[in-house]
């Protein structure tokens, strides 16, 4: 027993020498011990009953900053079957889906159309043939003009002008033509604005056309101080006519008539109407003197080969005088001549001649002398 007691004392002394002595703990008198979190959170809730078999209740912490958004019903405009499939694929399970059918189409017209008589239907068919164009459509196709302009022949058919949104179509009228009114069948979705180019009196008036959507069809009526235009407007996505103009058959006819009038005036000023001879090739260097009967010549001229003695149209056939040439020896000579219209055509160039009518004291004489002045 003595030996055992000594061994235990030795072991205890050795263990105490190996472990360090803990440092003393200093307590701050201002600090308070943390109070336990009450288990009845939020305040006012009844305290839970003690249950030995229940697991310990974890402390309830303060709410976090995560905001909760209430669920919102999804409205689908797809029909019922397709809407259910779409909701199942795109929405979480259990999310309520409301299926809304598309609104019915708006009926802009009444359900009953007017009934046409046979005569009215025939008249409508006549108008439709003009709107659609003649059967020989190739003959009435628009022609290309300068600067890419599409040229329509006015009055041949109803022109169709194709426009596109975000682009402008330019309709040019005749130079100097004044536009009075512009009426569009659909003024809401078609914008028609005026423009001008050039200066008076050849100023050109333009109608700038812009549709607001594709798939639109309407008509356009334009009245001017010269004519009335009836046009068809069609809108497409990518197709459009940048510039449109017209050719006018009546203006072309007037231009040809003006040219013919100019030629007639030039002919009257430079050509003898009775013979068609050009005045530029004729020599009018003759002097007419003597008596003044009703048949006194209006003019005498030569073309270098023949001599022409022109009488008034009022000269009667029984009043026609005799033509006698006078030679260099001042003797009378017979010459060959003939009556052509109201003129004597002599088969030589006369230097001197005389026209004689009657005999004795009633004789009437008119002398013709060549002066050499043209």
Short mmCIF file of C-alpha atoms in Angstrom, two decimals:
data_model
loop_
_atom_site.label_atom_id
_atom_site.label_comp_id
_atom_site.label_asym_id
_atom_site.label_seq_id
_atom_site.Cartn_x
_atom_site.Cartn_y
_atom_site.Cartn_z
CA UNK A 1 0.00 0.00 0.00
CA UNK A 2 2.83 2.42 0.78
CA UNK A 3 4.50 1.72 -2.55
CA UNK A 4 1.18 2.24 -4.48
CA UNK A 5 0.54 5.51 -2.75
CA UNK A 6 3.98 6.77 -3.66
CA UNK A 7 3.50 5.85 -7.35
CA UNK A 8 0.21 7.73 -7.57
CA UNK A 9 1.72 10.83 -6.03
CA UNK A 10 4.60 10.73 -8.49
CA UNK A 11 2.22 10.43 -11.50
CA UNK A 12 0.09 13.32 -10.33
CA UNK A 13 3.14 15.54 -9.86
CA UNK A 14 4.38 14.79 -13.37
CA UNK A 15 0.98 15.55 -15.00
CA UNK A 16 0.67 18.84 -13.20
CA UNK A 17 4.08 19.95 -14.42
CA UNK A 18 3.27 19.27 -18.13
CA UNK A 19 -0.09 21.31 -18.35
CA UNK A 20 0.20 25.14 -18.41
CA UNK A 21 -1.70 27.18 -16.00
CA UNK A 22 -4.72 28.93 -17.66
CA UNK A 23 -4.64 32.73 -17.84
CA UNK A 24 -7.10 34.59 -15.67
CA UNK A 25 -10.28 35.87 -17.47
CA UNK A 26 -11.01 39.56 -17.17
CA UNK A 27 -14.73 40.47 -17.26
CA UNK A 28 -15.91 43.90 -18.60
CA UNK A 29 -18.52 45.14 -16.14
CA UNK A 30 -20.30 47.15 -18.98
CA UNK A 31 -21.10 44.05 -21.08
CA UNK A 32 -24.37 42.24 -20.61
CA UNK A 33 -24.94 38.58 -21.35
CA UNK A 34 -26.90 37.94 -24.60
CA UNK A 35 -30.52 37.27 -23.95
CA UNK A 36 -31.90 34.06 -25.41
CA UNK A 37 -34.18 34.47 -28.47
CA UNK A 38 -37.76 33.88 -27.39
CA UNK A 39 -39.42 30.89 -28.99
CA UNK A 40 -42.82 32.55 -29.37
CA UNK A 41 -42.00 34.70 -32.46
CA UNK A 42 -43.71 36.88 -33.49
CA UNK A 43 -44.76 38.50 -30.26
CA UNK A 44 -48.19 37.61 -29.08
CA UNK A 45 -48.09 34.08 -30.51
CA UNK A 46 -48.87 31.34 -27.94
CA UNK A 47 -45.87 29.55 -26.56
CA UNK A 48 -45.39 26.03 -27.96
CA UNK A 49 -46.18 23.11 -25.72
CA UNK A 50 -43.30 21.12 -24.47
CA UNK A 51 -42.96 17.84 -26.28
CA UNK A 52 -40.13 15.53 -25.40
CA UNK A 53 -40.40 13.63 -28.69
CA UNK A 54 -40.38 16.78 -30.89
CA UNK A 55 -37.05 17.94 -32.32
CA UNK A 56 -35.64 21.14 -30.92
CA UNK A 57 -37.07 24.29 -32.49
CA UNK A 58 -34.49 26.36 -34.35
CA UNK A 59 -34.37 30.03 -33.51
CA UNK A 60 -36.42 32.21 -35.85
CA UNK A 61 -34.24 34.81 -37.49
CA UNK A 62 -35.33 38.23 -38.78
CA UNK A 63 -36.88 38.32 -42.26
CA UNK A 64 -34.39 38.63 -45.15
CA UNK A 65 -34.45 41.38 -47.89
CA UNK A 66 -35.88 39.04 -50.54
CA UNK A 67 -39.20 40.42 -51.75
CA UNK A 68 -41.98 38.05 -52.59
CA UNK A 69 -44.12 38.91 -55.69
CA UNK A 70 -47.62 37.50 -55.80
CA UNK A 71 -48.41 35.24 -58.72
CA UNK A 72 -50.15 36.92 -61.69
CA UNK A 73 -52.57 35.12 -63.94
CA UNK A 74 -51.26 34.60 -67.50
CA UNK A 75 -53.58 35.78 -70.26
CA UNK A 76 -53.26 33.88 -73.49
CA UNK A 77 -54.77 35.01 -76.84
CA UNK A 78 -54.17 31.61 -78.41
CA UNK A 79 -57.23 29.39 -78.89
CA UNK A 80 -58.07 27.02 -76.07
CA UNK A 81 -56.15 23.90 -77.17
CA UNK A 82 -53.08 25.73 -78.35
CA UNK A 83 -53.21 28.01 -75.31
CA UNK A 84 -53.17 25.07 -72.92
CA UNK A 85 -50.16 23.56 -74.68
CA UNK A 86 -48.32 26.88 -74.66
CA UNK A 87 -49.07 27.47 -70.97
CA UNK A 88 -47.88 24.01 -70.08
CA UNK A 89 -44.61 24.60 -71.91
CA UNK A 90 -43.88 28.15 -70.73
CA UNK A 91 -45.43 28.41 -67.27
CA UNK A 92 -44.63 26.65 -64.05
CA UNK A 93 -46.95 23.85 -63.00
CA UNK A 94 -49.96 25.04 -61.19
CA UNK A 95 -49.89 28.58 -62.65
CA UNK A 96 -53.45 29.58 -63.55
CA UNK A 97 -53.96 30.35 -67.25
CA UNK A 98 -56.85 32.30 -68.66
CA UNK A 99 -57.68 31.66 -72.32
CA UNK A 100 -59.04 34.69 -74.17
CA UNK A 101 -60.47 34.22 -77.66
CA UNK A 102 -59.48 36.78 -80.37
CA UNK A 103 -62.05 39.52 -81.02
CA UNK A 104 -64.42 38.96 -83.93
CA UNK A 105 -63.59 40.80 -87.19
CA UNK A 106 -65.10 44.25 -87.56
CA UNK A 107 -67.81 44.24 -90.20
CA UNK A 108 -67.46 47.53 -92.07
CA UNK A 109 -70.36 46.83 -94.41
CA UNK A 110 -73.90 45.65 -94.00
CA UNK A 111 -74.69 42.07 -94.74
CA UNK A 112 -76.90 42.74 -97.77
CA UNK A 113 -75.52 44.09 -101.06
CA UNK A 114 -77.54 45.98 -103.66
CA UNK A 115 -79.10 44.10 -106.53
CA UNK A 116 -78.30 45.35 -110.04
CA UNK A 117 -80.58 45.21 -113.03
CA UNK A 118 -79.32 43.83 -116.34
CA UNK A 119 -78.71 47.34 -117.68
CA UNK A 120 -76.88 48.42 -114.52
CA UNK A 121 -74.73 45.28 -114.59
CA UNK A 122 -73.83 45.96 -118.23
CA UNK A 123 -72.83 49.52 -117.36
CA UNK A 124 -70.70 48.27 -114.47
CA UNK A 125 -69.03 45.79 -116.84
CA UNK A 126 -68.22 48.67 -119.20
CA UNK A 127 -66.57 50.58 -116.37
CA UNK A 128 -64.72 47.46 -115.23
CA UNK A 129 -63.30 46.94 -118.72
CA UNK A 130 -61.89 50.45 -118.57
CA UNK A 131 -60.49 49.89 -115.06
CA UNK A 132 -58.93 46.53 -115.97
CA UNK A 133 -57.68 47.79 -119.33
CA UNK A 134 -58.35 46.57 -122.88
CA UNK A 135 -57.93 42.97 -123.90
CA UNK A 136 -54.88 43.96 -125.90
CA UNK A 137 -53.09 44.90 -122.69
CA UNK A 138 -49.65 44.86 -124.30
CA UNK A 139 -50.68 47.75 -126.52
CA UNK A 140 -51.63 49.85 -123.50
CA UNK A 141 -48.67 49.07 -121.24
CA UNK A 142 -46.93 52.04 -119.65
CA UNK A 143 -43.81 53.20 -121.43
CA UNK A 144 -40.50 54.08 -119.77
CA UNK A 145 -39.65 57.76 -119.63
CA UNK A 146 -36.65 59.79 -118.60
CA UNK A 147 -35.20 59.36 -115.10
CA UNK A 148 -37.06 56.05 -114.62
CA UNK A 149 -40.48 57.65 -115.01
CA UNK A 150 -43.41 55.33 -115.77
CA UNK A 151 -45.40 56.99 -118.60
CA UNK A 152 -49.13 56.25 -118.85
CA UNK A 153 -51.16 57.24 -121.92
CA UNK A 154 -53.95 59.41 -120.56
CA UNK A 155 -57.47 58.10 -121.21
CA UNK A 156 -56.41 54.69 -122.54
CA UNK A 157 -57.18 52.85 -119.29
CA UNK A 158 -57.25 53.44 -115.54
CA UNK A 159 -53.59 53.73 -114.45
CA UNK A 160 -52.54 51.63 -111.45
CA UNK A 161 -49.84 53.22 -109.31
CA UNK A 162 -47.98 50.87 -106.95
CA UNK A 163 -46.52 52.40 -103.77
CA UNK A 164 -44.80 51.07 -100.64
CA UNK A 165 -44.62 52.26 -97.03
CA UNK A 166 -41.55 54.32 -96.13
CA UNK A 167 -41.22 55.33 -99.81
CA UNK A 168 -42.81 58.12 -101.85
CA UNK A 169 -44.49 57.92 -105.25
CA UNK A 170 -44.30 61.07 -107.36
CA UNK A 171 -47.19 61.76 -109.77
CA UNK A 172 -46.27 64.58 -112.16
CA UNK A 173 -48.88 66.42 -114.21
CA UNK A 174 -48.47 68.37 -117.43
CA UNK A 175 -46.31 71.52 -117.40
CA UNK A 176 -48.46 74.55 -116.66
CA UNK A 177 -51.42 72.39 -115.57
CA UNK A 178 -53.13 73.74 -112.44
CA UNK A 179 -54.51 71.20 -109.94
CA UNK A 180 -57.91 72.17 -108.53
CA UNK A 181 -58.93 69.31 -106.19
CA UNK A 182 -57.50 65.99 -104.94
CA UNK A 183 -59.83 63.33 -103.52
CA UNK A 184 -58.60 59.97 -102.14
CA UNK A 185 -60.89 57.03 -101.44
CA UNK A 186 -58.95 56.21 -98.24
CA UNK A 187 -57.51 59.50 -96.94
CA UNK A 188 -56.67 57.98 -93.52
CA UNK A 189 -54.16 55.37 -94.65
CA UNK A 190 -52.99 57.22 -97.78
CA UNK A 191 -51.18 60.55 -97.46
CA UNK A 192 -51.34 62.82 -100.55
CA UNK A 193 -49.26 66.01 -100.40
CA UNK A 194 -48.59 68.64 -103.11
CA UNK A 195 -45.23 69.71 -104.55
CA UNK A 196 -44.05 71.83 -107.49
CA UNK A 197 -41.01 72.03 -109.75
CA UNK A 198 -39.89 74.57 -112.31
CA UNK A 199 -41.15 78.10 -112.76
CA UNK A 200 -44.23 79.59 -114.37
CA UNK A 201 -45.62 79.30 -116.97
CA UNK A 202 -44.11 75.80 -117.32
CA UNK A 203 -44.34 74.94 -113.60
CA UNK A 204 -45.09 71.25 -112.95
CA UNK A 205 -47.43 70.26 -110.11
CA UNK A 206 -46.72 66.95 -108.33
CA UNK A 207 -48.82 64.74 -106.05
CA UNK A 208 -46.61 62.89 -103.54
CA UNK A 209 -48.29 59.63 -102.43
CA UNK A 210 -47.32 57.65 -99.28
CA UNK A 211 -49.25 54.63 -97.93
CA UNK A 212 -49.16 53.77 -94.22
CA UNK A 213 -49.45 49.99 -94.66
CA UNK A 214 -49.20 47.22 -97.24
CA UNK A 215 -52.11 45.45 -98.90
CA UNK A 216 -54.12 48.65 -99.38
CA UNK A 217 -56.18 49.43 -102.48
CA UNK A 218 -58.08 52.63 -103.19
CA UNK A 219 -58.57 55.22 -105.92
CA UNK A 220 -57.51 58.83 -106.42
CA UNK A 221 -59.42 61.56 -108.28
CA UNK A 222 -57.52 64.68 -109.38
CA UNK A 223 -59.19 67.56 -111.23
CA UNK A 224 -57.19 70.23 -113.03
CA UNK A 225 -57.86 73.18 -115.32
CA UNK A 226 -57.37 70.86 -118.34
CA UNK A 227 -58.63 67.37 -117.51
CA UNK A 228 -59.71 64.89 -114.78
CA UNK A 229 -57.44 62.06 -113.62
CA UNK A 230 -58.90 58.82 -112.23
CA UNK A 231 -56.14 56.66 -110.74
CA UNK A 232 -55.91 53.38 -108.82
CA UNK A 233 -53.53 53.13 -105.83
CA UNK A 234 -52.08 49.82 -104.58
CA UNK A 235 -49.57 49.38 -101.72
CA UNK A 236 -47.02 46.58 -101.49
CA UNK A 237 -44.09 45.83 -99.21
CA UNK A 238 -41.15 46.20 -101.59
CA UNK A 239 -42.61 47.16 -105.00
CA UNK A 240 -43.23 50.81 -105.85
CA UNK A 241 -43.06 53.34 -108.69
CA UNK A 242 -40.79 56.27 -107.78
CA UNK A 243 -42.01 58.55 -110.59
CA UNK A 244 -45.19 58.55 -112.70
CA UNK A 245 -46.19 60.89 -115.55
CA UNK A 246 -48.58 60.93 -118.51
CA UNK A 247 -48.57 61.40 -122.26
CA UNK A 248 -51.56 63.19 -123.74
CA UNK A 249 -52.99 62.25 -127.18
CA UNK A 250 -54.75 65.61 -127.55
CA UNK A 251 -51.51 67.47 -126.87
CA UNK A 252 -49.71 65.33 -129.42
CA UNK A 253 -52.44 66.07 -131.97
CA UNK A 254 -52.18 69.78 -131.15
CA UNK A 255 -48.42 69.66 -131.65
CA UNK A 256 -48.84 68.05 -135.07
CA UNK A 257 -51.49 70.63 -135.95
CA UNK A 258 -49.14 73.43 -134.89
CA UNK A 259 -46.39 72.02 -137.08
CA UNK A 260 -48.79 71.79 -140.01
CA UNK A 261 -49.86 75.40 -139.41
CA UNK A 262 -46.26 76.55 -139.37
CA UNK A 263 -45.60 74.76 -142.63
CA UNK A 264 -48.68 76.31 -144.19
CA UNK A 265 -47.63 79.78 -143.10
CA UNK A 266 -44.12 79.19 -144.39
CA UNK A 267 -45.48 77.91 -147.68
CA UNK A 268 -47.77 80.92 -148.03
CA UNK A 269 -44.82 83.21 -147.41
CA UNK A 270 -42.31 81.41 -149.61
CA UNK A 271 -44.34 79.47 -152.19
CA UNK A 272 -46.84 80.59 -154.79
CA UNK A 273 -50.01 78.65 -153.86
CA UNK A 274 -51.27 78.32 -157.47
CA UNK A 275 -48.07 76.81 -158.83
CA UNK A 276 -46.24 75.56 -155.74
CA UNK A 277 -43.08 77.39 -156.81
CA UNK A 278 -40.64 78.56 -154.17
CA UNK A 279 -40.23 82.29 -154.11
CA UNK A 280 -36.54 81.87 -153.37
CA UNK A 281 -35.91 80.47 -156.87
CA UNK A 282 -38.00 83.02 -158.78
CA UNK A 283 -37.13 86.38 -160.37
CA UNK A 284 -39.81 89.05 -159.87
CA UNK A 285 -37.84 91.77 -161.65
CA UNK A 286 -40.69 92.87 -163.96
CA UNK A 287 -42.57 96.14 -164.16
CA UNK A 288 -46.24 96.29 -165.21
CA UNK A 289 -47.50 99.59 -166.69
CA UNK A 290 -50.23 100.93 -169.01
CA UNK A 291 -53.97 100.66 -168.63
CA UNK A 292 -55.68 99.25 -165.53
CA UNK A 293 -58.36 96.79 -166.62
CA UNK A 294 -59.84 94.20 -164.27
CA UNK A 295 -57.49 91.62 -165.74
CA UNK A 296 -54.31 93.67 -165.08
CA UNK A 297 -51.62 91.16 -163.93
CA UNK A 298 -50.91 90.91 -160.25
CA UNK A 299 -47.33 89.79 -160.77
CA UNK A 300 -44.94 88.67 -163.51
CA UNK A 301 -41.94 86.50 -162.76
CA UNK A 302 -39.60 83.92 -164.29
CA UNK A 303 -37.84 80.81 -163.02
CA UNK A 304 -35.04 81.20 -165.57
CA UNK A 305 -36.73 78.90 -168.07
CA UNK A 306 -40.30 80.14 -168.35
CA UNK A 307 -42.19 83.35 -167.66
CA UNK A 308 -45.38 83.47 -165.61
CA UNK A 309 -48.01 86.19 -165.90
CA UNK A 310 -50.45 85.89 -162.99
CA UNK A 311 -53.93 87.45 -163.28
CA UNK A 312 -56.61 88.15 -160.67
CA UNK A 313 -59.00 85.30 -159.97
CA UNK A 314 -61.92 87.53 -160.98
CA UNK A 315 -60.77 87.58 -164.62
CA UNK A 316 -63.36 86.01 -166.93
CA UNK A 317 -62.38 83.65 -169.71
CA UNK A 318 -63.82 85.95 -172.40
CA UNK A 319 -61.75 88.83 -171.02
CA UNK A 320 -58.41 87.05 -171.44
CA UNK A 321 -56.02 89.38 -173.29
CA UNK A 322 -53.60 88.39 -176.04
CA UNK A 323 -49.88 88.18 -175.16
CA UNK A 324 -47.39 89.53 -177.66
CA UNK A 325 -43.62 89.61 -177.18
CA UNK A 326 -41.58 92.61 -178.33
CA UNK A 327 -38.17 91.86 -179.75
CA UNK A 328 -34.99 93.85 -179.58
CA UNK A 329 -36.00 95.58 -182.83
CA UNK A 330 -39.22 96.69 -181.11
CA UNK A 331 -41.31 94.55 -183.40
CA UNK A 332 -44.10 92.32 -182.18
CA UNK A 333 -43.41 88.59 -182.02
CA UNK A 334 -45.66 85.62 -181.48
CA UNK A 335 -44.80 83.38 -178.51
CA UNK A 336 -46.14 80.09 -177.22
CA UNK A 337 -48.07 80.33 -173.96
CA UNK A 338 -50.92 78.55 -172.24
CA UNK A 339 -53.38 79.28 -169.48
CA UNK A 340 -52.68 77.40 -166.23
CA UNK A 341 -55.15 78.28 -163.54
CA UNK A 342 -55.15 82.07 -163.43
CA UNK A 343 -51.71 82.55 -165.06
CA UNK A 344 -50.14 82.53 -168.51
CA UNK A 345 -47.14 80.22 -168.73
CA UNK A 346 -44.77 81.39 -171.48
CA UNK A 347 -42.20 78.91 -172.80
CA UNK A 348 -39.35 81.43 -172.74
CA UNK A 349 -37.92 84.22 -170.63
CA UNK A 350 -39.55 87.50 -171.69
CA UNK A 351 -37.69 90.79 -171.66
CA UNK A 352 -40.52 92.88 -173.09
CA UNK A 353 -44.13 92.02 -173.86
CA UNK A 354 -47.59 93.51 -173.97
CA UNK A 355 -51.11 92.34 -173.21
CA UNK A 356 -53.79 93.59 -175.63
CA UNK A 357 -57.58 93.37 -175.44
CA UNK A 358 -60.02 94.87 -177.95
CA UNK A 359 -59.41 96.84 -181.13
CA UNK A 360 -59.47 100.43 -182.23
CA UNK A 361 -60.31 103.05 -179.72
CA UNK A 362 -61.52 100.40 -177.24
CA UNK A 363 -58.24 98.63 -177.25
CA UNK A 364 -56.69 98.12 -173.80
CA UNK A 365 -52.93 97.65 -173.50
CA UNK A 366 -50.71 96.64 -170.57
CA UNK A 367 -46.91 96.67 -171.01
CA UNK A 368 -44.49 94.24 -169.29
CA UNK A 369 -40.80 95.16 -169.00
CA UNK A 370 -38.02 93.21 -167.32
CA UNK A 371 -35.98 95.39 -164.96
CA UNK A 372 -33.45 92.81 -163.82
CA UNK A 373 -34.21 93.48 -160.15
CA UNK A 374 -35.22 90.37 -158.25
#
